[in-house]
Amino acid sequence: MSIPTKQPSLSGEIQFFDNYIPVLHEGDYKITVTQKLKGAGGANGFDVDQSFTEKQSFTIAGPRFSLDPVDIHREFPPPGHQGRFETVLPHMTLTKRALPWERNVFSDAAIPWLALLVFSEDEILEPVIGTGVNPGVKPNPTRSSSIRLEQLTNPPTKPSVVYPDVTFDPYEKPATTLCSVIDIAPDTFNKIVPSESELAYLAHGRKVNIEKKSTSVTVGGSGTRVEDATQWFSVIVAGRFPDAPVGARATATKNGVKSTGKNIAHLVSLEGLTKYIPATPGKKATDFPTGTERVRLVSLASWTFTCLPVSGQSFSALMEGLVPDSDGDRDELLLRVPVPTSPAASTLTQTYALDALESGYTARTYATRQGEDTFAWYRGPFVLKLPERFPANRTQYSVSGQAVVYDKDKGLFDLSYASAFEIGRLAAIHSSVLTSNLHSWRSKGRQLLDRLQQRMSSSAIASLFDTASGELEAEAALQHAMLTESFINYLTGKFVSSILPAVQGANASAPAGVGDIRPANQSAANDAQKLASALADPKIASFLQTIDYEELDPILTFLADLYLLHGVPFDYLVPDERMLPAESVRFFYVDRNWLDVLVEGAMSVGLHTGIDVGFQTAMNTVISSGLYELIHAVRDRLLGIKTPSLKDAGDITLGGVLIRSAVVSGWPGIEIDAKDASGNKISLLRMDHVGPEVLLCLFAGVPASISVSEPQEGLHFGVESNDAVYLRHL
């Protein structure tokens, strides 16, 4: 079915659509607006009958001779992979749902302007133009050549080449813009380029649920807004099976030549060549001119893959290879450096080092501030055993040195938490949004405290609260103090009875006539000291926490992303490559103490005075409670869904998994579902590609089982091993 104007909601995991034809195709358009003014002016006026016309030209442009890599979601078979692919039709998934139909090159708008063609190595001719014929330059694996656009329509070759009949737009700059081309024989063109009716079936749209997918390749990869955790894709399918290797099928020879199994796929533009494409299979199209030896095609994307007679890099084979076959101890699935076997007669030093490695620590070179070169222990937030949670009312770190752990018996440092503090601090400094909002928030906090001290310690204003009529005058006086209406209402109510005595007590002066009774070595309390003293009062801290600070929203948003380790260098998450070797999966807990210190480092930026520290300390409860709940909504916000945030006081145990495999790059939209020991679903806090072949998942709980599935948008078409197609009954 075609996509209707009112788009349906997704009732399952995936929906298929015949096409997505845009309202306006690529091209030049003109808007004409006419306004008519007509009316009678009356006895002393003038009749009006005029028309005013304004014209505005505009152009809708899209991909034509090249494709942005962002527009490509995935290719199948995956580029460079080897396996049993000869029974599957290759396809390409695009992030733009209308891309195959944006250009109207056929009479029927439902026919795409793109086609995915699959070649054997000998079906693409050697390049005779562009980079492919430069002396000493070997043609790339897909046998394409890069040329200037002007060479596409006026090639410096023999007239035996048929090239696309296109006209360039002024903005396309044919003298400097490059494109990729391939040359094929006319017979090859007639054999493998689908007819118009076939092309309509070789492109379609898909709407897919992405709740279980990586946000870096869905939301982040497309750059488009997502609603209801669904995303649109367009799919171009090849109309030809790959070339099979020797022994895989009876057709593994071509023209008497044994096949190597290597295949080359090209996504090509059909613009300017449509007259050579028949309307239906078997119908006659325009013949190529006599003497034509080459047909030149514009290639927008290409890749290679190899068919093997045995299973190779298939999804199931790669996934099964992540877990060792042994049924015994699965310690090899823990995130740590491989621990050597303990010697029969271990020394205390050896035992100490082995225990540290088994706990997930690594030894890193460390230069102390005194200039001494030594080593220190380090581990990131991913741990094998959860440490005891920091007390909620502890004094937070203000500098990284306070987070350093020193083992005086061994003379070694543990820099794990100190590193977390510095990472958070550097991340905050790098964010202009956070630093500006922190400055504004603290400035308003100090302004609030200053004015409260000035006004509420005034006996004249305080006395106004004694009568109902005086409250109106008090509100007027406080109105000049930058206070919002809701805050003023609070001050004229609960504040008078519970908070005011504490403020006045903190600023109480000595009785008149007594003189200065402080010891000679004690200085007089200044305003800052008075405010600091007031901030230490629990009632005032509680009062400050009730205020609605608009700056807190962007601050908490930044901290929630940081808490989920967005922007933290991967070397600090996995400090040793041996922890996560190629084709492996590793499980871990998440140390929330490490995350808390990371946030403390970010919040330490711009703390200049004791008042700033006191104000922020008083607000720590608001920050932590808001942060702990917000981390459960970060992913929902990206996916465009609204779900109640999980109540989290910082005591929910977080778990995670890291996968490093070709399955991550070959199947970027893989789906992960986690459940606890009771079979209940565990929500994903984060699922992102943190490297070309590395996938990171963080869970709001500790999974007992994790299932990994092939992507719905990558569902492919093909036949069974006996070349049969079995129908399904829905």
XYZ file of C-alpha atoms in Angstrom:
730
model
C 0.000 0.000 0.000
C 1.103 3.558 -0.581
C 1.637 5.833 2.387
C -1.566 7.816 3.024
C -1.741 11.504 3.873
C -2.744 10.714 7.454
C 0.022 8.378 8.503
C -1.038 5.351 10.558
C 0.374 4.399 13.913
C 2.562 1.321 14.059
C 0.544 -1.603 15.373
C 3.423 -4.108 15.389
C 7.164 -4.177 14.857
C 7.166 -3.260 11.149
C 4.844 -2.069 8.380
C 5.484 -2.183 4.627
C 4.435 0.414 2.046
C 4.618 0.262 -1.737
C 6.250 3.677 -2.000
C 6.404 7.182 -0.650
C 5.766 9.622 -3.484
C 6.519 13.198 -2.390
C 4.002 15.959 -3.067
C 6.701 17.923 -4.882
C 9.435 16.201 -6.848
C 12.866 17.651 -7.337
C 12.826 20.557 -9.764
C 12.171 24.283 -10.274
C 8.920 25.825 -9.063
C 7.294 29.251 -8.967
C 4.781 30.657 -6.494
C 2.470 33.407 -7.734
C 0.433 35.368 -5.188
C -2.269 37.804 -6.329
C -4.086 40.165 -4.012
C -7.168 42.056 -5.206
C -8.372 45.239 -3.534
C -11.836 46.459 -4.445
C -14.224 48.821 -2.737
C -16.346 51.953 -2.972
C -14.970 55.126 -1.506
C -18.316 56.806 -0.715
C -19.447 60.324 -1.603
C -16.113 62.008 -0.881
C -13.793 59.057 -1.519
C -12.354 57.139 -4.440
C -13.386 53.748 -5.753
C -10.658 51.124 -5.533
C -10.213 48.253 -7.980
C -6.594 47.065 -8.103
C -4.616 43.838 -8.259
C -1.146 43.210 -6.865
C 0.914 40.223 -8.004
C 4.148 38.862 -6.579
C 6.150 35.917 -7.969
C 8.770 33.845 -6.173
C 10.868 31.104 -7.765
C 12.403 28.297 -5.764
C 14.164 24.994 -6.358
C 13.763 21.656 -4.608
C 17.089 19.853 -4.766
C 18.153 16.430 -3.580
C 20.772 13.770 -4.278
C 21.419 13.305 -7.971
C 25.027 12.412 -8.767
C 26.227 11.483 -5.267
C 24.735 10.257 -2.022
C 25.510 11.507 1.470
C 26.753 8.558 3.588
C 24.240 9.650 6.247
C 21.453 8.682 3.834
C 22.623 5.035 3.900
C 21.454 3.065 6.910
C 22.907 -0.314 5.944
C 23.780 -2.651 3.069
C 23.099 -6.369 2.882
C 25.106 -8.516 2.524
C 27.343 -6.343 4.709
C 30.315 -4.758 2.918
C 33.347 -7.032 2.875
C 31.549 -9.964 4.488
C 31.795 -13.589 3.388
C 29.093 -16.217 3.722
C 26.169 -18.101 2.177
C 24.554 -15.146 0.400
C 23.768 -16.691 -2.986
C 20.104 -17.357 -2.047
C 19.422 -13.800 -0.845
C 18.593 -10.732 -2.924
C 21.016 -7.956 -1.893
C 19.409 -4.727 -0.724
C 20.197 -1.287 0.629
C 18.263 0.454 3.418
C 18.098 4.263 3.213
C 17.267 6.675 6.033
C 15.146 8.917 3.779
C 11.761 7.366 3.077
C 11.128 9.386 -0.109
C 14.625 9.183 -1.623
C 13.895 6.504 -4.288
C 10.958 8.565 -5.604
C 12.278 12.128 -5.224
C 13.204 12.376 -8.899
C 10.531 11.731 -11.488
C 12.425 10.200 -14.429
C 9.695 7.816 -15.641
C 6.138 8.666 -16.701
C 4.866 6.867 -13.605
C 5.927 8.618 -10.381
C 5.733 5.310 -8.491
C 8.766 3.982 -10.377
C 12.036 4.809 -8.553
C 14.888 6.611 -10.257
C 17.406 4.309 -8.533
C 18.275 0.668 -9.086
C 20.522 -1.703 -7.154
C 22.574 -3.796 -9.598
C 24.704 -6.803 -8.657
C 27.680 -7.699 -10.869
C 30.331 -10.349 -11.039
C 33.852 -8.995 -11.411
C 34.014 -9.526 -15.173
C 30.742 -7.687 -15.879
C 32.120 -4.237 -15.080
C 34.490 -3.035 -17.790
C 37.907 -1.600 -17.061
C 37.691 2.184 -16.585
C 38.731 4.330 -19.553
C 38.155 7.715 -17.914
C 38.795 9.360 -14.555
C 40.812 8.134 -11.603
C 40.560 4.508 -12.689
C 43.011 5.030 -15.582
C 45.630 7.151 -13.841
C 49.124 5.607 -14.175
C 50.087 3.709 -11.049
C 46.618 3.984 -9.524
C 44.846 0.672 -9.062
C 41.060 0.743 -9.636
C 39.089 0.463 -6.427
C 37.468 -2.906 -5.544
C 34.111 -1.860 -7.008
C 35.802 -0.942 -10.346
C 34.289 2.551 -10.359
C 36.055 5.682 -11.502
C 35.759 9.282 -10.297
C 35.199 11.983 -12.933
C 33.997 15.583 -13.170
C 30.341 16.108 -14.027
C 31.239 17.872 -17.267
C 33.002 14.688 -18.388
C 29.781 12.754 -17.871
C 27.968 14.508 -20.732
C 31.033 15.347 -22.809
C 33.440 12.479 -22.224
C 36.854 12.592 -23.945
C 36.372 9.071 -25.312
C 35.184 7.376 -28.454
C 31.545 7.930 -29.548
C 30.981 4.246 -28.778
C 30.053 5.207 -25.196
C 26.420 5.845 -24.267
C 26.152 8.134 -21.250
C 23.177 9.624 -19.368
C 21.282 12.318 -21.267
C 21.056 14.905 -18.475
C 21.155 18.682 -18.180
C 22.943 20.239 -15.246
C 21.384 22.825 -12.972
C 23.329 26.073 -12.417
C 24.115 25.219 -8.780
C 25.692 21.860 -9.617
C 29.049 23.277 -10.849
C 29.918 20.564 -13.419
C 33.496 21.832 -13.850
C 34.458 21.037 -10.248
C 31.884 18.568 -8.885
C 32.918 14.901 -8.913
C 30.830 11.784 -9.385
C 31.528 8.038 -9.592
C 30.784 6.065 -12.750
C 31.044 2.505 -14.021
C 31.006 1.186 -17.571
C 29.172 -1.974 -18.618
C 28.528 -3.623 -21.958
C 25.142 -3.021 -23.681
C 24.306 -6.736 -23.377
C 24.980 -6.596 -19.644
C 22.721 -3.534 -19.351
C 19.861 -5.299 -21.150
C 20.346 -8.404 -19.031
C 20.489 -7.007 -15.508
C 18.716 -3.617 -15.495
C 15.084 -4.289 -14.467
C 12.121 -3.155 -16.536
C 9.871 -0.306 -15.395
C 7.262 -2.674 -13.973
C 9.941 -4.621 -12.087
C 11.516 -1.469 -10.664
C 8.225 -0.595 -8.976
C 8.466 -3.825 -6.963
C 12.162 -3.411 -6.133
C 11.696 -0.356 -3.891
C 9.380 0.110 -0.947
C 8.997 1.895 2.396
C 9.119 0.512 5.926
C 7.980 1.908 9.249
C 9.887 0.223 12.065
C 9.765 0.210 15.854
C 13.183 1.365 17.128
C 12.707 1.004 20.896
C 15.286 -1.794 20.994
C 17.820 -0.193 18.650
C 20.911 1.940 18.992
C 20.000 5.627 18.980
C 23.309 6.538 17.326
C 22.331 4.767 14.078
C 18.620 5.593 14.177
C 17.878 8.981 15.707
C 21.468 10.195 15.489
C 22.152 8.580 12.130
C 19.171 10.017 10.276
C 19.249 13.472 11.831
C 15.444 13.541 11.715
C 12.879 13.884 14.450
C 11.423 10.629 15.751
C 7.920 10.188 17.117
C 6.394 7.271 19.012
C 9.652 5.277 18.853
C 9.186 4.602 15.143
C 11.301 5.485 12.148
C 10.799 5.372 8.396
C 13.174 3.720 5.950
C 13.193 3.127 2.221
C 14.616 -0.095 0.792
C 16.084 -0.757 -2.661
C 16.246 -4.457 -3.551
C 18.340 -6.002 -6.303
C 16.486 -7.998 -8.933
C 19.282 -10.528 -9.255
C 20.836 -13.153 -6.997
C 24.578 -12.901 -6.272
C 27.132 -14.927 -8.174
C 27.581 -18.184 -6.233
C 30.953 -19.820 -5.518
C 32.119 -23.130 -6.946
C 30.315 -26.055 -5.340
C 27.553 -23.953 -3.796
C 25.051 -24.349 -6.632
C 24.940 -26.001 -9.996
C 25.025 -22.562 -11.659
C 28.384 -21.665 -10.180
C 29.932 -21.210 -13.617
C 29.446 -18.356 -16.043
C 30.311 -18.655 -19.709
C 32.340 -21.751 -18.842
C 34.400 -19.811 -16.258
C 34.342 -20.891 -12.627
C 32.988 -18.253 -10.282
C 35.132 -16.808 -7.496
C 32.072 -15.854 -5.494
C 33.040 -12.170 -5.343
C 30.149 -9.819 -6.074
C 29.998 -6.063 -6.610
C 26.838 -4.090 -5.839
C 26.196 -0.598 -7.234
C 23.303 1.744 -6.487
C 22.931 3.532 -9.832
C 20.896 6.411 -11.205
C 18.630 5.667 -14.168
C 18.128 9.314 -15.075
C 18.918 9.990 -18.723
C 18.857 6.290 -19.671
C 15.143 5.500 -19.333
C 14.542 5.137 -23.057
C 16.752 2.045 -23.040
C 14.656 0.412 -20.273
C 11.596 -1.612 -21.419
C 8.196 -1.029 -19.836
C 7.743 -4.713 -19.002
C 9.994 -7.799 -19.195
C 10.369 -8.972 -22.747
C 9.056 -5.760 -24.271
C 11.244 -3.952 -26.782
C 13.030 -0.762 -25.682
C 15.056 1.710 -27.744
C 18.145 0.034 -29.157
C 21.575 1.368 -28.361
C 23.245 3.179 -31.282
C 25.170 0.963 -33.657
C 28.721 0.478 -32.482
C 27.981 1.068 -28.788
C 30.608 -0.670 -26.689
C 29.984 0.861 -23.274
C 27.067 2.185 -21.250
C 28.101 4.633 -18.554
C 26.180 4.594 -15.269
C 26.375 7.034 -12.362
C 27.090 5.077 -9.171
C 25.831 6.655 -5.954
C 27.086 3.902 -3.633
C 28.882 0.582 -3.981
C 30.328 -2.279 -1.982
C 31.624 -5.824 -2.368
C 30.877 -9.145 -0.682
C 31.827 -12.759 -1.257
C 29.688 -15.887 -1.427
C 31.197 -18.952 0.221
C 30.100 -22.567 -0.167
C 29.928 -22.826 3.635
C 28.534 -20.589 6.349
C 30.703 -17.580 7.094
C 29.942 -14.191 8.564
C 26.211 -14.663 8.956
C 24.314 -13.032 11.792
C 23.793 -16.267 13.706
C 27.369 -17.463 13.176
C 28.840 -14.192 14.431
C 26.545 -14.065 17.460
C 27.246 -17.664 18.433
C 30.966 -16.995 18.153
C 30.789 -14.328 20.865
C 30.241 -16.887 23.619
C 32.809 -19.692 24.115
C 31.622 -23.255 23.698
C 32.751 -24.313 27.169
C 29.935 -25.021 29.602
C 32.020 -24.373 32.674
C 33.098 -21.135 34.295
C 32.152 -18.098 32.223
C 34.595 -15.674 33.814
C 35.920 -14.965 30.322
C 32.729 -12.928 29.734
C 33.666 -10.428 32.461
C 35.132 -7.034 31.593
C 38.700 -7.289 32.815
C 42.230 -7.914 31.628
C 42.947 -11.648 31.163
C 44.287 -12.771 34.516
C 47.335 -15.069 34.444
C 47.340 -18.250 36.443
C 48.548 -17.675 39.966
C 51.967 -19.249 40.669
C 51.996 -22.235 42.994
C 53.961 -20.267 45.567
C 52.655 -16.738 45.170
C 54.284 -13.917 47.034
C 52.184 -11.316 48.812
C 53.009 -8.821 46.062
C 51.917 -11.216 43.318
C 48.706 -12.010 45.149
C 48.029 -8.290 45.603
C 48.502 -7.614 41.856
C 46.407 -10.601 40.766
C 43.571 -9.592 43.088
C 43.567 -6.102 41.586
C 43.466 -7.452 38.027
C 40.703 -9.909 38.895
C 38.688 -6.996 40.301
C 38.854 -5.153 36.978
C 41.736 -2.762 37.680
C 44.513 -1.945 35.243
C 47.915 -0.442 35.958
C 48.531 2.903 34.233
C 51.632 5.063 34.153
C 51.328 8.009 36.538
C 53.443 11.107 37.056
C 52.855 12.624 40.479
C 52.779 16.360 41.045
C 56.163 16.044 42.694
C 57.560 14.746 39.376
C 57.874 11.106 40.375
C 57.216 8.546 37.638
C 55.290 5.547 38.944
C 52.089 3.668 38.149
C 48.599 3.870 39.594
C 45.557 1.630 39.614
C 42.564 2.619 37.531
C 39.170 1.204 36.716
C 36.282 2.861 34.937
C 32.580 2.861 35.830
C 32.122 -0.729 34.576
C 32.898 -3.063 37.467
C 32.741 -6.754 38.326
C 31.660 -6.222 41.923
C 29.621 -3.300 43.187
C 31.331 -1.171 45.837
C 29.394 0.111 48.808
C 27.292 3.141 47.862
C 28.531 6.543 49.049
C 26.431 8.050 51.866
C 23.832 10.487 50.560
C 24.831 13.214 53.046
C 28.580 13.044 52.495
C 30.625 16.137 51.696
C 31.086 16.262 47.947
C 34.489 16.625 46.318
C 35.502 20.103 45.200
C 38.826 19.118 43.570
C 40.023 15.859 42.035
C 42.772 15.447 44.611
C 40.147 14.726 47.251
C 39.015 11.690 45.237
C 42.466 10.088 45.091
C 42.734 6.856 47.101
C 46.204 6.123 48.520
C 47.396 2.754 49.735
C 50.101 3.720 52.224
C 51.193 0.104 52.690
C 52.010 -0.339 49.010
C 52.703 3.306 48.200
C 50.247 3.213 45.268
C 47.389 5.427 44.193
C 43.911 4.520 42.935
C 42.940 7.278 40.494
C 39.556 5.885 39.447
C 37.342 8.480 41.138
C 39.830 11.300 40.640
C 39.765 10.607 36.901
C 35.965 10.616 36.925
C 35.988 14.039 38.593
C 38.376 15.501 36.008
C 36.428 14.010 33.092
C 33.226 15.598 34.390
C 34.970 18.920 34.899
C 36.422 18.931 31.381
C 33.059 17.950 29.880
C 31.401 20.873 31.670
C 34.054 23.358 30.560
C 33.554 22.167 26.993
C 29.787 22.891 27.188
C 28.944 26.576 26.842
C 25.283 25.772 27.552
C 26.078 24.238 30.928
C 28.568 26.876 32.032
C 26.264 29.775 31.130
C 23.303 28.204 32.930
C 25.427 27.343 35.978
C 26.600 30.941 36.173
C 23.065 32.303 35.809
C 21.645 29.839 38.342
C 24.266 30.616 40.972
C 23.972 34.356 40.363
C 20.251 34.204 40.941
C 20.795 32.108 44.043
C 23.202 34.640 45.496
C 20.920 37.499 44.486
C 18.060 35.763 46.233
C 20.044 35.290 49.424
C 21.314 38.881 49.421
C 17.845 40.325 49.047
C 16.334 37.982 51.542
C 18.944 39.055 54.065
C 18.379 42.715 53.302
C 14.595 42.718 53.265
C 13.574 39.987 55.647
C 15.920 41.196 58.368
C 14.166 44.557 58.167
C 11.838 44.964 61.147
C 9.721 47.367 59.067
C 8.947 44.744 56.419
C 8.674 41.926 58.932
C 6.060 43.886 60.892
C 3.860 44.139 57.823
C 3.122 40.448 58.085
C 1.395 40.974 61.411
C -1.839 42.208 59.785
C -3.795 41.114 56.736
C -3.707 44.580 55.219
C 0.014 44.811 55.781
C 0.650 41.671 53.708
C -0.268 43.601 50.562
C 2.340 46.226 51.368
C 4.862 43.452 52.047
C 4.151 41.921 48.663
C 4.722 45.291 47.032
C 8.031 45.641 48.839
C 9.147 42.158 47.856
C 8.043 42.689 44.266
C 11.149 44.785 43.738
C 13.260 41.828 44.740
C 12.967 39.964 41.404
C 10.573 37.447 42.948
C 7.941 35.542 40.990
C 4.288 35.594 42.001
C 4.378 32.020 43.321
C 7.481 32.808 45.342
C 5.878 35.953 46.801
C 2.853 33.939 47.840
C 5.187 31.512 49.568
C 6.973 34.312 51.400
C 3.728 35.820 52.619
C 2.622 32.471 53.990
C 4.779 29.603 55.199
C 8.002 31.597 55.095
C 6.936 33.983 57.886
C 6.275 31.227 60.382
C 9.040 28.744 59.646
C 11.918 30.337 57.756
C 12.028 33.949 58.882
C 13.146 33.197 62.461
C 16.093 31.195 61.138
C 17.149 34.018 58.794
C 16.873 36.622 61.525
C 18.699 34.338 63.941
C 21.611 33.965 61.539
C 21.884 37.756 61.309
C 21.219 38.630 64.948
C 23.318 41.499 66.291
C 24.706 41.993 69.793
C 22.564 43.939 72.336
C 22.974 47.681 72.200
C 25.603 49.114 74.515
C 27.412 45.862 75.192
C 30.201 46.566 72.736
C 32.333 44.022 70.830
C 32.662 40.995 73.105
C 34.547 38.803 70.557
C 38.077 37.694 71.389
C 40.788 39.907 69.976
C 41.828 37.319 67.337
C 38.274 36.835 65.991
C 37.328 39.094 63.098
C 33.890 40.621 62.723
C 31.421 38.566 60.703
C 30.919 40.067 57.237
C 27.864 39.647 55.013
C 29.311 36.611 53.253
C 29.901 34.862 56.566
C 26.371 35.666 57.647
C 24.978 34.205 54.431
C 27.176 31.126 54.762
C 25.873 30.674 58.289
C 22.289 31.009 57.083
C 22.875 28.447 54.328
C 23.948 25.914 56.917
C 20.485 26.054 58.475
C 18.383 23.063 57.291
C 15.229 25.202 57.174
C 16.793 27.686 54.753
C 18.200 24.863 52.630
C 14.733 23.328 52.492
C 13.285 26.714 51.541
C 15.787 27.190 48.685
C 14.897 23.770 47.309
C 11.266 24.791 46.823
C 12.114 27.536 44.333
C 11.514 26.916 40.646
C 14.800 27.759 38.872
C 14.381 27.803 35.102
C 18.126 27.231 34.620
C 17.927 23.816 36.283
C 16.235 22.171 33.295
C 19.191 22.527 30.862
C 21.621 21.805 33.725
C 19.881 18.533 34.614
C 19.548 17.597 30.940
C 23.311 17.931 30.478
C 24.046 16.036 33.700
C 21.679 13.192 32.746
C 23.494 12.704 29.432
C 26.821 12.820 31.257
C 25.585 10.362 33.891
C 24.900 7.899 31.067
C 28.510 8.448 29.940
C 27.761 10.401 26.772
C 30.958 12.175 25.782
C 33.196 10.196 28.153
C 36.262 8.963 26.194
C 36.085 5.242 25.538
C 39.611 4.760 26.924
C 38.241 5.678 30.348
C 35.372 3.200 30.028
C 37.553 0.332 28.787
C 41.111 1.308 29.767
C 42.810 -1.738 28.225
C 42.096 -3.210 24.786
C 42.604 -6.703 26.191
C 39.415 -6.252 28.199
C 37.349 -6.238 25.008
C 39.055 -8.254 22.255
C 37.647 -8.614 18.734
C 34.515 -10.783 18.465
C 33.674 -10.731 22.154
C 30.886 -9.815 24.557
C 31.466 -8.542 28.098
C 29.053 -8.015 31.006
C 29.394 -5.658 33.974
C 27.770 -3.654 36.747
C 27.835 0.149 36.671
C 29.473 1.859 39.652
C 27.081 4.680 40.542
C 29.708 6.173 42.865
C 31.882 6.741 39.770
C 28.938 8.404 38.023
C 28.219 10.611 41.041
C 31.817 11.825 41.147
C 31.644 12.442 37.395
C 28.689 14.783 38.012
C 30.464 16.428 40.947
C 33.337 17.270 38.630
C 30.941 18.923 36.188
C 29.235 20.902 38.941
C 32.572 22.107 40.342
C 33.058 24.467 37.396
C 32.713 28.121 38.344
C 32.528 27.700 42.127
C 34.315 30.872 43.252
C 33.029 31.742 46.726
C 31.826 30.067 49.867
C 28.346 31.382 49.122
C 28.367 29.554 45.770
C 29.476 26.370 47.506
C 26.880 26.786 50.237
C 24.074 27.470 47.793
C 25.000 24.463 45.644
C 25.345 22.250 48.726
C 21.868 23.292 49.817
C 20.602 22.369 46.340
C 22.350 18.994 46.101
C 19.185 17.119 47.053
C 17.223 18.794 44.272
C 19.974 18.127 41.731
C 20.496 14.477 42.643
C 16.804 13.583 42.879
C 16.025 15.305 39.576
C 19.046 13.725 37.918
C 18.313 10.175 39.097
C 14.806 10.318 37.673
C 15.804 12.080 34.451
C 18.312 9.413 33.394
C 15.386 7.033 32.901
C 13.764 9.453 30.432
C 16.812 10.366 28.303
C 16.311 7.545 25.821
C 12.533 8.021 25.777
C 13.060 11.682 24.896
C 15.275 10.727 21.960
C 12.735 8.181 20.729
C 9.842 10.616 20.958
C 7.817 8.651 23.510
C 6.409 9.745 26.828
C 6.661 7.227 29.638
C 6.685 7.821 33.398
C 10.237 8.026 34.678
C 11.232 5.235 36.999
C 11.442 6.356 40.611
C 15.123 6.207 41.430
C 16.749 7.433 44.618
C 20.148 6.398 43.361
C 19.786 2.879 44.693
C 18.755 1.009 41.520
C 21.513 -1.346 40.433
C 22.571 -0.644 36.858
C 23.997 -3.301 34.554
C 25.429 -3.322 31.064
C 26.938 -5.194 28.160
C 29.598 -4.387 25.553
C 29.674 -6.161 22.190
C 32.675 -5.878 19.875
C 31.970 -7.735 16.673
C 31.492 -7.482 12.922
C 27.811 -8.048 13.664
C 27.654 -4.508 15.085
C 28.909 -2.891 11.875
C 27.252 -5.346 9.505
C 23.847 -5.172 11.222
C 23.781 -1.633 12.721
C 20.082 -1.823 13.555
C 20.299 -4.969 15.703
C 17.703 -5.123 18.453
C 18.388 -6.005 22.080
C 15.856 -7.097 24.669
C 16.800 -7.737 28.317
C 14.867 -9.492 31.079
C 15.458 -10.106 34.750
C 15.390 -13.443 36.544
C 11.582 -13.289 36.799
C 11.171 -12.713 33.080
C 10.259 -9.039 33.443
C 11.517 -6.630 30.816
C 14.380 -4.355 31.852
C 14.396 -0.934 30.233
C 17.349 0.344 28.244
C 18.966 3.494 29.585
C 21.407 3.755 26.712
C 22.198 1.784 23.564
C 24.797 3.349 21.282
C 27.558 2.528 18.850
C 30.701 3.810 20.584
C 32.919 2.558 17.775
C 32.563 1.067 14.288
C 32.239 -2.434 15.768
C 31.464 -1.676 19.429
C 27.964 -1.484 20.923
C 27.323 -0.257 24.481
C 24.102 -1.022 26.368
C 23.200 0.222 29.852
C 20.173 -1.212 31.656
C 17.998 -0.024 34.538
C 18.620 -3.278 36.347
C 20.757 -6.407 36.063
C 19.723 -8.648 33.137
C 19.417 -12.389 33.633
C 19.022 -12.881 29.875
C 19.703 -10.746 26.804
C 18.335 -11.555 23.354
C 19.823 -10.043 20.204
C 17.752 -9.983 17.013
C 18.349 -9.036 13.411
C 16.986 -5.584 12.471
C 13.413 -5.394 11.187
C 14.307 -2.784 8.587
C 16.952 -5.190 7.261
C 14.503 -8.025 6.632
C 15.637 -9.452 3.297
C 14.169 -11.465 0.461
C 15.400 -14.693 -1.063
C 14.838 -18.390 -1.471
C 15.572 -21.496 0.507
C 18.714 -23.521 -0.144
C 16.819 -25.635 -2.718
C 15.829 -22.474 -4.632
C 12.236 -22.781 -3.404
C 9.967 -20.045 -2.046
C 7.561 -21.071 0.700
C 4.457 -18.929 1.056
C 3.355 -17.689 4.450
C -0.234 -17.332 5.568
C -0.779 -14.174 7.625
